[in-house]
Amino acid sequence: MPSLDFATLFWWGLPLVAAPVLIHLINLLRQRRVKWAAMEFLLASQRRYRTRVLLRQIALLALRTLAVLGLVAALAQPRWRSAGGIAGGDATTHLVILDDSCSMGDATGDEGDLETDAAAGDTRRATAFDRGRRVVERIAADLASSVGRHRLAVAVTSQLAASADALPPLLPFTDIAPGSIQTVRDAVGRAAAGAGAAGPREACSGMRRLVAAAGGPRVVWLVGDFRGRDWLGSDEPAATLRQLAADGATLRLVDCAGNGPGSNLTLERLAVVGGVPAANVLLPVEVEIRNDGPTAVRDVAVELREDGGGRPGVRIDEIPAGGTVSRRFDVRFTTPGSHALEASLPGDVLQADDSRQAVIDVVDRVDVLVVDGAPDAASGGLGSGDGFYVATALAPGAGAATGLRPRVVPPAALAATDLSRFDCLWILDVERLDAAAVAAVEAYARAGGGVVFFCGPRTRADVVNDTLHRGGEGLFPVPLAGAIDLLPDAKAAAQTPDVTVEDHPVVAVLAGQRNPLLDAVRIERFWAIDRGFDAADHGVRRLLSLRTGQPLAIEKTFGDGLVVAVLTTAAPEWNNWARANPSWVVVLLELESHLARLRRQAESVTVGEAVTVRLEAGVDEPDVDFVVPPDAAVVRQTAVATSGPLLEATLSATARAGIVEARWRRLDGTEQQRSFAVNVDPGEGRLERAGIGRLEAALRGVPFRYDRATDVAATAGDVAGRPLAVPLLIVVAALLLLEQLVAYAAGYHPVARRPTA
Amino acid sequence: MTRGSRQYLRPDAIARIHRLELRARAVVEGALAGLHKSPFKGQSVEFLQHREYVRGDDLRRVDWKVWGRQDRFTVKEFEEETNLRLTLLVDGSASMDYGGGAEAVPPRPTKYDAAATLAASLAWLALSHGDAVGCGVFDDRLRGSVPARTKRSQLTSICDVLEAPRNAGTGDFHRVLRSVAESLPKRGMVVIVSDLLGDRDGVFAGLQLLRTRGHDLAIVHVLDDDEIDFRFEGATRFEGLELPAHLACNPRALRDGYLAAVEAFLGEVRQRAAAVRCDYALVRTGEPLDAALVRFLSRRASVAV
């Protein structure tokens, strides 16, 4: 059966135009015969009005024929395209853009709304994406049975958000007929809600590209869950729809999100929050869970797995509605290498954000460089000065493994040392650093390294101010004024502690109630800073202060790194801190961990982003095998040169959450491996919907039609172009009225009696 | 009475006609004296005029007193009232067959039926007054006729002529009227009952001939309602009863022109009838014939001298 398009209906109906002629001919055959006496008068009238009668007859026939023609055309449902011309004969292109972002896996909805998973062989609650698939199938079925010719193309937002060499649509442009519905079903059946965050906002440019490629009358169907974070946080989706509407596309928005307040817990973060990532060292890890539901959630069990194996989990008593709760736990890895840590929650309406991975690269020891300005440091040993106290605090020795391996060097060795392999720099009471050394240290700090300065008797204020502080341009946090004694407070009735703790994570462990360990610290002498220096203006932050209100330890951000200056000696020369006071070790270890945080920060990859491995030319082979989840498929990529001796091998787009392993060889044959944790964007767990009211406000000025997934139907009224049926019927009515007037003039209507005698 | 007379002399019609006197406008010749003025001048109780004696006049009519006074021979003329000699000529041509049929509302007779009824009514009236009545049916010639008589059985004879089968050919008025004029021995009244659809020149030429012979003329113009009003609807094929013509048309489309032509025809007939001093009455077959006859007779009575 041909599709009921304008042309088909019109040509089928066209023979009806001959009806007036046929009726006229039939009437001729059915004429009444009258034997008439007064023929002479009749013939006289006929001779007189022959032309007028003929013209009226022709006009009547023409009007009746045109009326039938107009009626046939109106019933054929023609449409007028803005590009000009009757659109009844042209196909209307329907572009369905299906949101396959992570949030479309939301299973909120009626409990009876189930979906059969053919692969798994079970039945589960339908997700928003399942409803979206049904909408696409229903659109195809309705178009196949509606008037006119229709083409359908289906694309998912993750495809459209890809780069210029985007994947072809899920379903290329296909003429829709009853037989093509299965093709549509198979195409959308291959799609699934992904773990990525590529929703309508990310797919805007791809959407414009796809719509522009269509041409002709177009209907754009946006099938998704219309979350607030996508539609209210950015104007780009609205701007895109505005442009599409201006180009003549008809917009249909279909909301597939389920009704009802879904209660969703999201694993926001799983990360190492301190410590030294060395073998056999306890590492503090923090897990953060957000509750997006309307009510508090109690007794939440967080399962943890290390390297695929189970380990004790974490239990959270209560997470308030809309709130976030974090918990810390320690992990210890006995062997160096990449270790995977996974946290997972009990399944809820959105399962994709119920698990999170982290990769912890553990080394045997973490090297720390200690630059000791003492004269005996040149011998390479620890000496007995600052270097000794710092080195022993960072690596106490057997029985107290910190994972740190301090190396003490004199200042002269600084410039020649490759600072990149050290976790942190400790510069202890150095009289002077040459320009090369200063440059190297500053470069190291800018690249994310941590630097700690201790100031003592060898420190020269002029040198520090001129070479290291340089009016705030340098890495040293404050300008020094001079070394002064901290005199006892004779007025105080009770002895006030010399050192007070500021609000800083390094000394957070010592914050709160008066700590006797810190109270026991006596500062005899310290470096005062320039009185005119305003710490707030220069973005410096205090860690510790003296009872006089002057700073003792100050932190500054320099580039990507952090620099801390402690304005007294490390060795118990100007103070007694390092002498048998456990807080000394605690603060130094915390300081080390804090300064090295940025360098140790694991590279976070969100689903949809690329994974890049940096190799060294001349050291590593260029071929890298990426083992991707969930089925450990191997994708080989060849590294390409970037800048200098570095090469980069990139896995262009990650589709699923999990651990991606990159494996390659070095030229000497040794196997190398690095792991990456790929996680779902935690923002996808924010399931709050934009709602039609806010959607209309956000899309003000954009003509669109909004439907719930259960209400959508692709009727003939959605066909692009302006319908002409009603105007044609009006014309037909006018023709019929004119026909009646002509018929009256031609004498087909009763006339008033006109007696003649 | 024969079936024909019963058919044509409807009681209601006859009842109305019986209350009127039929008086001729002109003097007619006749053997019987009565209410009618005779056009002829002869022995009578009323002196009319003197005229000069011509050879052949009766010497008993010479006025000797005028001879004695003026020494010239003159003859006296007297008004003589005689009975009316009525000749009824009924058109029996094909065109007179139009009309009738059960579909007409109200039912109407054919024009011939109506004409024959009118003729029979006039005959009855005239005979009841002692007038002589003759009748003839014609188309292109006089087909059947009855000479004027005063017998009471004359009505039956007239009705027999009217009822006789007709040839229903094409009418030729001039020929018929000329032959009638030549055959009538005396002046009288000639009433032509016809639809006058044909050679009108021939009609009025014949009437002029009769007028010249001194006859009193009257035309009873019988037409069907359809022929006057032309209220046909729907596609119709008109086929001529006398004319060999046909026309398929929408009658409504030609009605205006047809009515204009009919109006012109009727005007011409009236005008030409007046020119030959012929009484004229239009009778529609759809109207009561008695009313038509009363109207005709009343009009004649109102113009009688």
Short mmCIF file of N, CA and C in Angstrom, two decimals, chain A residues 428-522:
data_model
loop_
_atom_site.label_atom_id
_atom_site.label_comp_id
_atom_site.label_asym_id
_atom_site.label_seq_id
_atom_site.Cartn_x
_atom_site.Cartn_y
_atom_site.Cartn_z
N LEU A 428 66.82 24.53 54.51
CA LEU A 428 66.96 24.79 55.95
C LEU A 428 68.05 25.84 56.18
N ASP A 429 67.65 26.97 56.61
CA ASP A 429 68.54 28.04 57.08
C ASP A 429 69.71 28.23 56.13
N VAL A 430 69.42 28.48 54.85
CA VAL A 430 70.47 28.67 53.84
C VAL A 430 70.78 30.14 53.77
N GLU A 431 72.09 30.45 53.77
CA GLU A 431 72.51 31.85 53.71
C GLU A 431 72.17 32.45 52.36
N ARG A 432 72.50 31.68 51.33
CA ARG A 432 72.32 32.26 50.00
C ARG A 432 72.09 31.12 49.02
N LEU A 433 71.20 31.38 48.03
CA LEU A 433 71.03 30.48 46.88
C LEU A 433 71.38 31.28 45.64
N ASP A 434 72.22 30.65 44.81
CA ASP A 434 72.58 31.37 43.59
C ASP A 434 71.37 31.42 42.66
N ALA A 435 71.54 32.21 41.65
CA ALA A 435 70.40 32.46 40.74
C ALA A 435 69.89 31.19 40.09
N ALA A 436 70.82 30.32 39.74
CA ALA A 436 70.40 29.06 39.10
C ALA A 436 69.58 28.22 40.06
N ALA A 437 70.03 28.21 41.29
CA ALA A 437 69.31 27.43 42.29
C ALA A 437 67.92 28.02 42.53
N VAL A 438 67.89 29.35 42.63
CA VAL A 438 66.58 30.00 42.83
C VAL A 438 65.65 29.69 41.67
N ALA A 439 66.19 29.78 40.47
CA ALA A 439 65.36 29.49 39.29
C ALA A 439 64.85 28.06 39.30
N ALA A 440 65.74 27.14 39.68
CA ALA A 440 65.35 25.73 39.70
C ALA A 440 64.27 25.49 40.74
N VAL A 441 64.47 26.10 41.91
CA VAL A 441 63.47 25.90 42.97
C VAL A 441 62.13 26.52 42.56
N GLU A 442 62.20 27.71 41.99
CA GLU A 442 60.93 28.35 41.57
C GLU A 442 60.24 27.54 40.46
N ALA A 443 61.00 27.01 39.54
CA ALA A 443 60.41 26.18 38.50
C ALA A 443 59.77 24.94 39.08
N TYR A 444 60.45 24.40 40.04
CA TYR A 444 59.92 23.19 40.72
C TYR A 444 58.60 23.52 41.41
N ALA A 445 58.58 24.66 42.10
CA ALA A 445 57.35 25.04 42.82
C ALA A 445 56.22 25.34 41.83
N ARG A 446 56.55 26.06 40.80
CA ARG A 446 55.50 26.38 39.81
C ARG A 446 54.89 25.13 39.22
N ALA A 447 55.67 24.10 39.06
CA ALA A 447 55.19 22.86 38.47
C ALA A 447 54.38 22.03 39.44
N GLY A 448 54.17 22.53 40.65
CA GLY A 448 53.35 21.81 41.61
C GLY A 448 54.12 21.27 42.78
N GLY A 449 55.42 21.56 42.82
CA GLY A 449 56.21 21.04 43.93
C GLY A 449 55.97 21.81 45.20
N GLY A 450 56.31 21.18 46.34
CA GLY A 450 56.19 21.82 47.64
C GLY A 450 57.57 22.18 48.20
N VAL A 451 57.70 23.39 48.73
CA VAL A 451 58.97 23.86 49.26
C VAL A 451 58.74 24.37 50.66
N VAL A 452 59.64 23.99 51.59
CA VAL A 452 59.58 24.48 52.96
C VAL A 452 60.88 25.18 53.26
N PHE A 453 60.79 26.40 53.77
CA PHE A 453 61.96 27.14 54.23
C PHE A 453 61.94 27.16 55.77
N PHE A 454 63.11 26.88 56.35
CA PHE A 454 63.31 27.17 57.77
C PHE A 454 64.33 28.30 57.84
N CYS A 455 64.06 29.26 58.72
CA CYS A 455 64.96 30.42 58.85
C CYS A 455 65.65 30.39 60.20
N GLY A 456 66.97 30.66 60.12
CA GLY A 456 67.75 30.62 61.36
C GLY A 456 68.83 31.67 61.35
N PRO A 457 69.90 31.37 62.09
CA PRO A 457 70.96 32.37 62.23
C PRO A 457 71.71 32.64 60.92
N ARG A 458 71.74 31.68 59.99
CA ARG A 458 72.46 31.91 58.74
C ARG A 458 71.62 32.67 57.71
N THR A 459 70.37 32.76 58.03
CA THR A 459 69.48 33.45 57.07
C THR A 459 69.76 34.93 57.05
N ARG A 460 69.85 35.49 55.80
CA ARG A 460 70.08 36.92 55.65
C ARG A 460 68.82 37.54 55.06
N ALA A 461 68.34 38.51 55.80
CA ALA A 461 67.09 39.15 55.37
C ALA A 461 67.22 39.80 54.02
N ASP A 462 68.34 40.44 53.77
CA ASP A 462 68.50 41.13 52.50
C ASP A 462 68.51 40.14 51.35
N VAL A 463 69.21 39.01 51.57
CA VAL A 463 69.26 38.00 50.52
C VAL A 463 67.86 37.43 50.26
N VAL A 464 67.20 37.11 51.36
CA VAL A 464 65.83 36.55 51.20
C VAL A 464 64.94 37.54 50.49
N ASN A 465 64.98 38.79 50.95
CA ASN A 465 64.06 39.77 50.37
C ASN A 465 64.39 40.05 48.92
N ASP A 466 65.66 40.06 48.58
CA ASP A 466 66.06 40.42 47.22
C ASP A 466 65.94 39.27 46.25
N THR A 467 66.28 38.10 46.69
CA THR A 467 66.34 36.97 45.74
C THR A 467 65.15 36.02 45.83
N LEU A 468 64.60 35.89 47.03
CA LEU A 468 63.54 34.87 47.18
C LEU A 468 62.14 35.49 47.30
N HIS A 469 62.07 36.65 47.96
CA HIS A 469 60.76 37.30 48.08
C HIS A 469 60.49 38.23 46.91
N ARG A 470 61.43 39.10 46.66
CA ARG A 470 61.41 40.01 45.52
C ARG A 470 60.08 40.77 45.46
N GLY A 471 59.71 41.35 46.62
CA GLY A 471 58.51 42.18 46.65
C GLY A 471 57.22 41.39 46.42
N GLY A 472 57.26 40.11 46.67
CA GLY A 472 56.08 39.29 46.48
C GLY A 472 56.11 38.48 45.20
N GLU A 473 57.02 38.78 44.29
CA GLU A 473 57.11 38.06 43.03
C GLU A 473 57.77 36.70 43.19
N GLY A 474 58.61 36.60 44.19
CA GLY A 474 59.33 35.35 44.41
C GLY A 474 58.51 34.36 45.20
N LEU A 475 59.15 33.23 45.48
CA LEU A 475 58.40 32.17 46.13
C LEU A 475 58.39 32.30 47.65
N PHE A 476 59.29 33.10 48.22
CA PHE A 476 59.30 33.22 49.67
C PHE A 476 58.08 34.03 50.08
N PRO A 477 57.30 33.54 51.07
CA PRO A 477 56.00 34.15 51.33
C PRO A 477 56.05 35.57 51.85
N VAL A 478 57.05 35.94 52.72
CA VAL A 478 57.01 37.22 53.40
C VAL A 478 58.37 37.90 53.34
N PRO A 479 58.43 39.22 53.43
CA PRO A 479 59.74 39.91 53.55
C PRO A 479 60.19 39.87 55.01
N LEU A 480 61.45 39.59 55.21
CA LEU A 480 61.98 39.49 56.55
C LEU A 480 62.47 40.87 56.99
N ALA A 481 62.25 41.11 58.29
CA ALA A 481 62.74 42.36 58.86
C ALA A 481 64.03 42.11 59.63
N GLY A 482 63.91 41.17 60.56
CA GLY A 482 65.12 40.88 61.33
C GLY A 482 64.82 39.83 62.37
N ALA A 483 65.86 39.16 62.87
CA ALA A 483 65.68 38.12 63.90
C ALA A 483 65.61 38.78 65.26
N ILE A 484 64.56 38.39 65.97
CA ILE A 484 64.40 38.98 67.30
C ILE A 484 64.08 37.89 68.30
N ASP A 485 64.23 38.22 69.56
CA ASP A 485 63.92 37.26 70.63
C ASP A 485 62.46 37.38 70.98
N LEU A 486 61.88 36.24 71.37
CA LEU A 486 60.51 36.25 71.88
C LEU A 486 60.61 36.32 73.39
N LEU A 487 60.31 37.52 73.90
CA LEU A 487 60.48 37.74 75.32
C LEU A 487 59.32 37.16 76.09
N PRO A 488 59.57 36.71 77.33
CA PRO A 488 58.47 36.17 78.13
C PRO A 488 57.45 37.26 78.39
N ASP A 489 56.19 36.86 78.53
CA ASP A 489 55.12 37.80 78.82
C ASP A 489 55.02 37.94 80.32
N ALA A 490 55.64 39.02 80.86
CA ALA A 490 55.72 39.16 82.31
C ALA A 490 54.35 39.48 82.88
N LYS A 491 53.48 40.05 82.11
CA LYS A 491 52.19 40.48 82.64
C LYS A 491 51.22 39.32 82.80
N ALA A 492 51.42 38.29 82.02
CA ALA A 492 50.44 37.19 82.06
C ALA A 492 50.55 36.45 83.37
N ALA A 493 49.38 36.16 83.95
CA ALA A 493 49.39 35.45 85.22
C ALA A 493 49.87 34.02 85.00
N ALA A 494 49.32 33.39 84.01
CA ALA A 494 49.76 32.03 83.67
C ALA A 494 50.50 32.11 82.36
N GLN A 495 51.41 31.17 82.20
CA GLN A 495 52.24 31.22 81.00
C GLN A 495 51.40 30.89 79.78
N THR A 496 51.45 31.82 78.81
CA THR A 496 50.69 31.61 77.58
C THR A 496 51.55 30.83 76.61
N PRO A 497 51.03 29.88 75.92
CA PRO A 497 51.85 29.12 74.97
C PRO A 497 52.45 30.06 73.93
N ASP A 498 53.66 29.73 73.59
CA ASP A 498 54.35 30.55 72.60
C ASP A 498 53.74 30.37 71.20
N VAL A 499 53.23 29.19 70.98
CA VAL A 499 52.76 28.87 69.62
C VAL A 499 51.26 28.62 69.65
N THR A 500 50.58 29.26 68.75
CA THR A 500 49.14 28.99 68.58
C THR A 500 48.88 28.45 67.17
N VAL A 501 47.87 27.66 67.15
CA VAL A 501 47.53 26.97 65.88
C VAL A 501 46.51 27.83 65.11
N GLU A 502 46.76 27.98 63.80
CA GLU A 502 45.79 28.68 62.95
C GLU A 502 44.91 27.64 62.24
N ASP A 503 43.97 28.16 61.53
CA ASP A 503 43.05 27.28 60.80
C ASP A 503 43.75 26.82 59.52
N HIS A 504 44.39 25.69 59.60
CA HIS A 504 45.13 25.16 58.46
C HIS A 504 45.12 23.65 58.57
N PRO A 505 44.96 22.94 57.45
CA PRO A 505 44.87 21.47 57.52
C PRO A 505 46.14 20.81 58.08
N VAL A 506 47.29 21.46 57.90
CA VAL A 506 48.52 20.84 58.39
C VAL A 506 48.48 20.70 59.90
N VAL A 507 47.99 21.72 60.56
CA VAL A 507 47.98 21.73 62.03
C VAL A 507 46.58 21.45 62.57
N ALA A 508 45.69 20.98 61.69
CA ALA A 508 44.34 20.69 62.16
C ALA A 508 44.33 19.63 63.24
N VAL A 509 45.30 18.73 63.15
CA VAL A 509 45.36 17.67 64.15
C VAL A 509 45.65 18.23 65.53
N LEU A 510 46.27 19.43 65.54
CA LEU A 510 46.61 20.04 66.83
C LEU A 510 45.62 21.10 67.23
N ALA A 511 44.59 21.30 66.43
CA ALA A 511 43.63 22.37 66.71
C ALA A 511 42.65 21.93 67.78
N GLY A 512 41.79 22.82 68.15
CA GLY A 512 40.76 22.47 69.14
C GLY A 512 41.24 22.84 70.54
N GLN A 513 41.04 21.96 71.46
CA GLN A 513 41.41 22.25 72.85
C GLN A 513 42.92 22.39 72.97
N ARG A 514 43.33 23.02 74.00
CA ARG A 514 44.77 23.25 74.25
C ARG A 514 45.53 21.93 74.23
N ASN A 515 46.55 21.92 73.34
CA ASN A 515 47.33 20.71 73.17
C ASN A 515 48.60 20.83 74.02
N PRO A 516 48.78 19.97 74.96
CA PRO A 516 49.95 20.11 75.83
C PRO A 516 51.27 19.96 75.08
N LEU A 517 51.23 19.18 73.98
CA LEU A 517 52.47 19.02 73.23
C LEU A 517 52.86 20.34 72.58
N LEU A 518 51.91 21.00 72.04
CA LEU A 518 52.21 22.28 71.41
C LEU A 518 52.46 23.35 72.46
N ASP A 519 51.77 23.23 73.60
CA ASP A 519 51.98 24.20 74.66
C ASP A 519 53.41 24.15 75.19
N ALA A 520 54.02 22.96 75.02
CA ALA A 520 55.40 22.80 75.55
C ALA A 520 56.45 23.40 74.65
N VAL A 521 56.02 23.84 73.48
CA VAL A 521 57.01 24.41 72.54
C VAL A 521 57.36 25.81 72.99
N ARG A 522 58.67 26.01 73.09
CA ARG A 522 59.17 27.34 73.48
C ARG A 522 59.95 27.91 72.33
#
